[in-house]
CSV table of C-alpha atoms in Angstrom, one decimal:
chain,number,residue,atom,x,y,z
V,13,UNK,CA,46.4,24.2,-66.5
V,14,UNK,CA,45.1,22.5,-63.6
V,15,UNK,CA,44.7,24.8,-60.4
V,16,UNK,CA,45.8,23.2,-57.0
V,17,UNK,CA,42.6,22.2,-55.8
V,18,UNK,CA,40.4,22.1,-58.4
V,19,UNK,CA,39.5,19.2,-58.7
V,20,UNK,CA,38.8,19.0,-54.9
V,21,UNK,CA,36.7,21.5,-55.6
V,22,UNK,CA,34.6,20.4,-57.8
V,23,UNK,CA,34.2,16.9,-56.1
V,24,UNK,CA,32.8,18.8,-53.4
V,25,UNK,CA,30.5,20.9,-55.8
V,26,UNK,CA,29.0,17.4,-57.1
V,27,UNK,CA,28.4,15.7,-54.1
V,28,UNK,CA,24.4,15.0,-53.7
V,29,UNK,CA,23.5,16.6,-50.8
V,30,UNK,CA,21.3,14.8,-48.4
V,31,UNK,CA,19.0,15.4,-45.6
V,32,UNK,CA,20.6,12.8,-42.9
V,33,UNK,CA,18.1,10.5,-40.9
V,34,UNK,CA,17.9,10.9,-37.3
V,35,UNK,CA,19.5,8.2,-34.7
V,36,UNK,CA,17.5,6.4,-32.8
V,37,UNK,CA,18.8,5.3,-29.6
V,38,UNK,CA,17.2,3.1,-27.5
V,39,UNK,CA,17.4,4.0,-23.6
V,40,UNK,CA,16.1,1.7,-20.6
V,41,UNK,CA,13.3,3.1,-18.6
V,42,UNK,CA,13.8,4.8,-15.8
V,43,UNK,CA,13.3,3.1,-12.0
V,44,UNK,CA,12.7,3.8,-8.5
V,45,UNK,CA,11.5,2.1,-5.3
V,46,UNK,CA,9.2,4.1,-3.3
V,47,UNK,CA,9.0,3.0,0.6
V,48,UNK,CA,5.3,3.5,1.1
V,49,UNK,CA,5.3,1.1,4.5
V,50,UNK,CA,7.3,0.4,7.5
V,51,UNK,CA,5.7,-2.6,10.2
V,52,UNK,CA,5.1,-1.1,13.6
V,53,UNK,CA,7.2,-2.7,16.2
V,54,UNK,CA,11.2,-2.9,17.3
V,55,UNK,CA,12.0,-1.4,14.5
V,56,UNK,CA,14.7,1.0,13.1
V,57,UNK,CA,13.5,2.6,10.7
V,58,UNK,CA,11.6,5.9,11.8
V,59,UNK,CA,8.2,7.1,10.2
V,60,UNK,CA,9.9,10.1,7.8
V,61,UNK,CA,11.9,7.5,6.0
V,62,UNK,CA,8.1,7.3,4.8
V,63,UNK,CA,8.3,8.6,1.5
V,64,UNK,CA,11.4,7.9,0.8
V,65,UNK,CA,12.3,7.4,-3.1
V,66,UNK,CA,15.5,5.3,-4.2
V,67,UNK,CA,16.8,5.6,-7.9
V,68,UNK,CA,17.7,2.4,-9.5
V,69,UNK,CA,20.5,3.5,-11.1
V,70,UNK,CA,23.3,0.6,-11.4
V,71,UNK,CA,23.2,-3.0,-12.5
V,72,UNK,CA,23.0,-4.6,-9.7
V,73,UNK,CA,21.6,-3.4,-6.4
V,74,UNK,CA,21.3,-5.3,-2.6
V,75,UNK,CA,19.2,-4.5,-0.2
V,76,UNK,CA,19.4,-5.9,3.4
V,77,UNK,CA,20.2,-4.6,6.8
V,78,UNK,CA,23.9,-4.8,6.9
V,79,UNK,CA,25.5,-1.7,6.1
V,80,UNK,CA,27.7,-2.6,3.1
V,81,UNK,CA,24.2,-3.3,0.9
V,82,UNK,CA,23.2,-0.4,-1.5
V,83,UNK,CA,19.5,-0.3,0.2
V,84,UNK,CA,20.1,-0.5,3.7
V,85,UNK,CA,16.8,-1.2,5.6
V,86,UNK,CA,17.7,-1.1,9.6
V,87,UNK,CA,14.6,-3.5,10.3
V,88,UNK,CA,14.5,-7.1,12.9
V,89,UNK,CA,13.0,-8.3,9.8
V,90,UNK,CA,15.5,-7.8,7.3
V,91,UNK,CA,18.4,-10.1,7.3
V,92,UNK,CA,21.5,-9.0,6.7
V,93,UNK,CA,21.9,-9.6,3.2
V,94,UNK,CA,18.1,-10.3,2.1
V,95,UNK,CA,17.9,-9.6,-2.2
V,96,UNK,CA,18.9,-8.6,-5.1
V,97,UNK,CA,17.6,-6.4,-7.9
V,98,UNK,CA,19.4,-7.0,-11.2
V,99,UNK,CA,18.6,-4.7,-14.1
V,100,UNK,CA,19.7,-5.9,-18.0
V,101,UNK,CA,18.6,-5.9,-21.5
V,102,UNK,CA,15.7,-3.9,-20.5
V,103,UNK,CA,14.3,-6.3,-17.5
V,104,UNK,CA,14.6,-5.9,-14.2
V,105,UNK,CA,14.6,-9.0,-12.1
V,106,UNK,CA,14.3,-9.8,-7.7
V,107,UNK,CA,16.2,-12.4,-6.3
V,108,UNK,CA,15.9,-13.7,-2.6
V,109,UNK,CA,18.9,-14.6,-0.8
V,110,UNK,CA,17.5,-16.6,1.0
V,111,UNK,CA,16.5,-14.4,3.9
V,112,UNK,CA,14.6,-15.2,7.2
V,113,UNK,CA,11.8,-13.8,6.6
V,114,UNK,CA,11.4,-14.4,2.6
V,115,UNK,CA,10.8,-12.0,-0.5
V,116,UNK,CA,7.4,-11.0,-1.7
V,117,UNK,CA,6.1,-9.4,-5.3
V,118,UNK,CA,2.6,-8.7,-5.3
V,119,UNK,CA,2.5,-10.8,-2.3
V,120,UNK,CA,3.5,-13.8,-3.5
V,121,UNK,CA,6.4,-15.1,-1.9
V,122,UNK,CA,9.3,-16.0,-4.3
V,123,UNK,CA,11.6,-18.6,-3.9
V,124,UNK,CA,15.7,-17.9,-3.0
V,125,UNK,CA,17.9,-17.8,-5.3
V,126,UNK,CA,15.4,-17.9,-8.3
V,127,UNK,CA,15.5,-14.8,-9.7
V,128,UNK,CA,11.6,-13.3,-10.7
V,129,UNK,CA,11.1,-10.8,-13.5
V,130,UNK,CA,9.4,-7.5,-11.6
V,131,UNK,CA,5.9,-6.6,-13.2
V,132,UNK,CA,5.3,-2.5,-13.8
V,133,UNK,CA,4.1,-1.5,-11.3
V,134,UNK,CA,4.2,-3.4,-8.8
V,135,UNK,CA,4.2,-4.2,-5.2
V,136,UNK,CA,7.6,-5.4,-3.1
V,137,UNK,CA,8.2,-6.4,0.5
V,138,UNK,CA,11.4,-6.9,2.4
V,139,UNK,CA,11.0,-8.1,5.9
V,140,UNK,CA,7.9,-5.6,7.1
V,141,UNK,CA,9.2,-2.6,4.8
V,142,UNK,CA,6.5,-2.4,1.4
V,143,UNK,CA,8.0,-0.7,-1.8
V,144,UNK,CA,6.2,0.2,-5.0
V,145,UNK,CA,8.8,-0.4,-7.4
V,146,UNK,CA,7.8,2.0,-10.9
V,147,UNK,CA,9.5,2.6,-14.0
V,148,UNK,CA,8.8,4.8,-17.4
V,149,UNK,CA,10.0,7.9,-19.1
V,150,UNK,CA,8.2,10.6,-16.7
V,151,UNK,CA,9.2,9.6,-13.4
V,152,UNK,CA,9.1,12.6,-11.6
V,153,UNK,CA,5.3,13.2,-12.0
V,154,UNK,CA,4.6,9.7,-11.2
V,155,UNK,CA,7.1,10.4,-8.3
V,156,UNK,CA,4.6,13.7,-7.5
V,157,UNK,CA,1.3,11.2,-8.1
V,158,UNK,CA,2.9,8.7,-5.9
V,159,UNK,CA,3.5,10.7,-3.2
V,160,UNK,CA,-0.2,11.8,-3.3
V,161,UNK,CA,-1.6,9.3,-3.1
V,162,UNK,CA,0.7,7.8,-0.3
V,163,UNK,CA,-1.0,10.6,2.0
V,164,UNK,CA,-4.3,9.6,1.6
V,165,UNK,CA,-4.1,5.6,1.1
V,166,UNK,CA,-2.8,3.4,3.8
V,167,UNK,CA,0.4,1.6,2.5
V,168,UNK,CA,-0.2,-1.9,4.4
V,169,UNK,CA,-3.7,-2.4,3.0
V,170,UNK,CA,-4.1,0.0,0.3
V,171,UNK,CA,-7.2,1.4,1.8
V,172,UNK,CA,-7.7,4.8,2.5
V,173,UNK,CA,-6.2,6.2,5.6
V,174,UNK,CA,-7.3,8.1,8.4
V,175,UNK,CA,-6.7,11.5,6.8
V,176,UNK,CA,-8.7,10.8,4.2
V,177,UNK,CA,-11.7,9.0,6.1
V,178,UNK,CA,-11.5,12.5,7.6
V,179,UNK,CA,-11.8,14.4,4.5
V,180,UNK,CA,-15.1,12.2,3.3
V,181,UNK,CA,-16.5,12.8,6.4
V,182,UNK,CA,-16.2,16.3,6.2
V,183,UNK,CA,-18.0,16.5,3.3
V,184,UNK,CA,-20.5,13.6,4.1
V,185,UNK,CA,-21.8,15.3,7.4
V,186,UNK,CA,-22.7,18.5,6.2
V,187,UNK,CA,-24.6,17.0,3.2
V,188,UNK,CA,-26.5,14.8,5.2
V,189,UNK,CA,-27.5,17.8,7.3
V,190,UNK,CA,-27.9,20.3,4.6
V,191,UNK,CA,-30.6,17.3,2.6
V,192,UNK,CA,-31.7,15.7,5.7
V,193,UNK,CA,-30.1,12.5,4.6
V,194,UNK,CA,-29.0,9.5,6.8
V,195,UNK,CA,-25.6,8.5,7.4
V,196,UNK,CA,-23.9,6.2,9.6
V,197,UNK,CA,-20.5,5.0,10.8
V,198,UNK,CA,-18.9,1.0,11.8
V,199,UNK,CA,-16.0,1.1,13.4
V,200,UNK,CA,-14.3,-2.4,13.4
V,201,UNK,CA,-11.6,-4.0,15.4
V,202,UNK,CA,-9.7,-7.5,15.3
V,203,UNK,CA,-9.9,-9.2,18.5
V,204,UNK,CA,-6.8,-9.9,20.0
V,205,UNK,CA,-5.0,-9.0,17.4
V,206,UNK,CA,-1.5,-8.4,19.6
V,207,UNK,CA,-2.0,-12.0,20.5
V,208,UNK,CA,-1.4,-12.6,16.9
V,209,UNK,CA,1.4,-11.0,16.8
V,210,UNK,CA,2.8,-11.9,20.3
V,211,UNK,CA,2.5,-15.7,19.4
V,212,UNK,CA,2.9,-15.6,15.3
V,213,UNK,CA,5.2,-13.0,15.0
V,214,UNK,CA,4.3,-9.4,13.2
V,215,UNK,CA,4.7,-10.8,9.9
V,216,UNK,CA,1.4,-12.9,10.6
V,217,UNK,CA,-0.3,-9.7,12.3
V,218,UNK,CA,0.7,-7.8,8.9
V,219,UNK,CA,-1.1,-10.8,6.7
V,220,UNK,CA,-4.3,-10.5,8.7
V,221,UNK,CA,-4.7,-6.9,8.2
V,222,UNK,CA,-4.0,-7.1,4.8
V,223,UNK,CA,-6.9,-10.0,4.1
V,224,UNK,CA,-9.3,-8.6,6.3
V,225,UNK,CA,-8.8,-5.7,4.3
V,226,UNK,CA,-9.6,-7.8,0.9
V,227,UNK,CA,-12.2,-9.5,2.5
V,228,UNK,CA,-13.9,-6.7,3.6
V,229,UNK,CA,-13.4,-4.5,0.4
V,230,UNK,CA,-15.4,-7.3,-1.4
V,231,UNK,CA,-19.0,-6.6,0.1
V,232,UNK,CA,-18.2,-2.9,0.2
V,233,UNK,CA,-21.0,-1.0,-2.2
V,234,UNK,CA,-20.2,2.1,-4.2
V,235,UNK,CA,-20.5,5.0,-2.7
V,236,UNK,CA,-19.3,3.6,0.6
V,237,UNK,CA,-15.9,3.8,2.2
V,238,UNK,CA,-14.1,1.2,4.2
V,239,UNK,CA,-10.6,2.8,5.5
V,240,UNK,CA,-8.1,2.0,8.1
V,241,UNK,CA,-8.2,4.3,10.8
V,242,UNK,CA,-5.1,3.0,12.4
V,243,UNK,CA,-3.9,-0.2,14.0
V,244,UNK,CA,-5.8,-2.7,13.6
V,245,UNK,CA,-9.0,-0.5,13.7
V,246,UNK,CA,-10.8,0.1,10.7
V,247,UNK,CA,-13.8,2.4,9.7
V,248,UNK,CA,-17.2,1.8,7.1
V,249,UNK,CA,-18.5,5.1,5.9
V,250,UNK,CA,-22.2,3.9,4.7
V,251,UNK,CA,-24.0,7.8,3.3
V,252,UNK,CA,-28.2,7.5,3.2
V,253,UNK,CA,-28.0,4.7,6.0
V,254,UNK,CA,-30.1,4.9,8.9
V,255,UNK,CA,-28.7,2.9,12.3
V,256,UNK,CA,-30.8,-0.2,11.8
V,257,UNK,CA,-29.4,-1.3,8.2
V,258,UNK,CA,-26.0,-0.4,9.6
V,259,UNK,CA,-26.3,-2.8,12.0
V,260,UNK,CA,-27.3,-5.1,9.7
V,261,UNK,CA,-24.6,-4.6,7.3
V,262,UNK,CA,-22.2,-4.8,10.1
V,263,UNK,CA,-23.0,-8.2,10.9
V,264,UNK,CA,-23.1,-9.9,7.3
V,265,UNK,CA,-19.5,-8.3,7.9
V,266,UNK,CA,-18.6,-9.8,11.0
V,267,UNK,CA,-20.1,-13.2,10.2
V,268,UNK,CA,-18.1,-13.4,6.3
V,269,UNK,CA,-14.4,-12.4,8.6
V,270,UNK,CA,-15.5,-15.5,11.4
V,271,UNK,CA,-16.2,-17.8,8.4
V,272,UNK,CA,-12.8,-16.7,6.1
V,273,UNK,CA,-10.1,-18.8,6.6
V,274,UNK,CA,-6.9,-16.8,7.4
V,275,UNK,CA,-3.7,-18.6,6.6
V,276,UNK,CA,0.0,-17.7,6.6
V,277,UNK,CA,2.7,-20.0,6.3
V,278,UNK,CA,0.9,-22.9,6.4
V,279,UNK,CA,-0.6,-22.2,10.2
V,280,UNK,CA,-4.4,-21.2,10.2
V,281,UNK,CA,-5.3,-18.1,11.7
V,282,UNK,CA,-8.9,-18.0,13.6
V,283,UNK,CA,-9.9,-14.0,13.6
V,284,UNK,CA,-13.2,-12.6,14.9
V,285,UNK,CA,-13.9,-8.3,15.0
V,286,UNK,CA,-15.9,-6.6,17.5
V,287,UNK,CA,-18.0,-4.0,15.5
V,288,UNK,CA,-19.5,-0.4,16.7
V,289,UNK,CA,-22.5,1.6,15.1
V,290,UNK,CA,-22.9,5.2,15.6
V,291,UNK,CA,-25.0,7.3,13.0
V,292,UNK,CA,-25.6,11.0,12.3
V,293,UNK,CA,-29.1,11.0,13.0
V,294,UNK,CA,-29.3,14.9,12.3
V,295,UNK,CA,-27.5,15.7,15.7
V,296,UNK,CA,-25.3,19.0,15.3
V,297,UNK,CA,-22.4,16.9,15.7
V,298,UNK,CA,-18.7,16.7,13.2
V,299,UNK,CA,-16.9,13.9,12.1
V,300,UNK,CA,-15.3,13.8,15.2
V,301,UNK,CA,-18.2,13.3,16.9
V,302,UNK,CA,-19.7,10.2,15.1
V,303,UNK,CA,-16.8,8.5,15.4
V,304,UNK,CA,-16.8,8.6,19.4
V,305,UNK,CA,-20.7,7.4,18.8
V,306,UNK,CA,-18.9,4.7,16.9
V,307,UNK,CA,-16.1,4.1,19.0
V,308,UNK,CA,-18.0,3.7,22.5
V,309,UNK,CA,-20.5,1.0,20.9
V,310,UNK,CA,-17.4,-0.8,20.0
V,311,UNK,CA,-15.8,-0.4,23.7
V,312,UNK,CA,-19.5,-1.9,24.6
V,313,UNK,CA,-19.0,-4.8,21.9
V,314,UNK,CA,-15.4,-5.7,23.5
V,315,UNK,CA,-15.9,-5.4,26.7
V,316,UNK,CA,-19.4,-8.0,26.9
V,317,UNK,CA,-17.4,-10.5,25.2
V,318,UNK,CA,-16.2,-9.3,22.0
V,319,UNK,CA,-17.1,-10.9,18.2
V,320,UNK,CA,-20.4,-9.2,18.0
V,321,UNK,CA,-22.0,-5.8,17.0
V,322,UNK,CA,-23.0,-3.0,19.1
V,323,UNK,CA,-25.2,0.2,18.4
């Protein structure tokens, strides 16, 4: 007699059992533009958009200044409808619609209409606003990193920035005191730098901080700090100096920026700084007070002609 069932039964009884493999799913990495920079200027944008992280979330994403794009950037240097970022099959790519004022990755300037595969990380500027685009499977501590790093480095030039000049000099002074070391201070400014900008636009004035900072960076020793106090003023930290080798390395400095060719967009830009020496000396002073040292010689070097060191 067969029992209704049974033989369901026992099917089930002699089926092998296995251990089942697990599913591997491929996922795309996750993205985000982080606004590290905004041009100073007629501009919209205000300085807490500084900061600011977007998602990259859908397919497809345009930026420009009109107010139907999905990263609206209120910016004289923004055009209306100024690129695209399409994300598929794992690549993420930057296309320039042919704005105004172009595209750049890594500043290199990418054609319109030609769309350009975006490195990790990297570098991206719209108009005068600079983005570091990132993307991996931890976002939110590089997010954290990111941000860290974004107050203490100047987002233009990537040099430190004024907060953290003053942070090494608060630990530089009272070392030099406490071992009786040496330690001086060159502060450097462009000359007529809004003339650059007045006459080439603030695009140009943006490109001549940015290689100044390069060329400048190059000659900088280890140990030393070379940060952009604000502007187009910028600051050489130089510990166990004494005055009359900082006045010496200031002008190798100010002779390699008069003999470096600044270009942008095919026009040459002639740039000379105006450099000012202050050192520590063993004065009970802070790092408020070598900069004034500083700063004064550099009032001195502007105001008897300018393109020459004072200290």
């Amino acid at each position: 007699m067969v029992v209704p069932g049974r033989e369901r039964i026992e099917h089930d009884d002699a089926t092998q059992v296995i251990q089942a493999e697990p599913v591997v799913v491929a996922q795309a990495l996750k993205e985000f533009l982080l606004l590290i920079h905004v041009g100073q200027g007629k501009e919209g944008i205000e300085g807490k958009e500084i900061g600011r992280r977007y998602d990259l979330e859908k397919e497809s994403i345009l930026i420009g200044r009109g107010p139907d794009n999905d990263i609206v950037l209120d910016l004289d240097t923004v055009s209306r409808r100024h690129a695209r970022m399409d994300r598929k099959g794992g690549r993420t790519t930057l296309t320039d619609l042919q704005s105004t004022n172009g595209t750049y990755i890594d500043e290199r300037r990418i054609p319109p209409y030609t769309p350009q595969e975006m490195p990790r990380p990297a570098r991206m500027m719209i108009g005068r606003a600079i983005f570091k685009y990132q993307a991996g499977d931890d976002l939110d501590l590089q997010y954290t990193e990111e941000i860290y790093q974004l107050k203490i480095t100047d987002g233009l030039t990537g040099l430190p920035n004024r907060r953290r000049l003053m942070e090494v000099l608060a630990g530089e002074i009272p070392r030099a005191r406490r071992y009786h070391r040496e330690l001086s201070l060159v502060m450097m400014d462009i000359d007529h730098f809004k003339r650059i900008n007045d006459t080439l636009g603030h695009l140009a004035g943006d490109h001549v901080l940015r290689e100044l900072a390069n060329v400048v960076s190059m000659h900088v020793r280890q140990g030393e700090v070379f940060a952009r106090y604000g502007g187009e003023e910028f600051v050489l930290v130089l510990p166990e100096t004494g005055k009359e080798q900082a006045l010496q390395v200031a002008e190798r400095l100010r002779q390699r920026v008069e003999a470096c060719t600044f270009q942008f967009a095919d026009r040459r830009i002639p740039v000379t700084v105006s450099l000012g020496v202050g050192d520590f000396g063993g004065d009970e002073i802070d790092e408020r007070g070598l900069i004034e040292i500083a700063d004064r010689n550099l009032y001195k070097a502007k105001e008897s002609g300018r393109n020459r060191v004072v200290g």
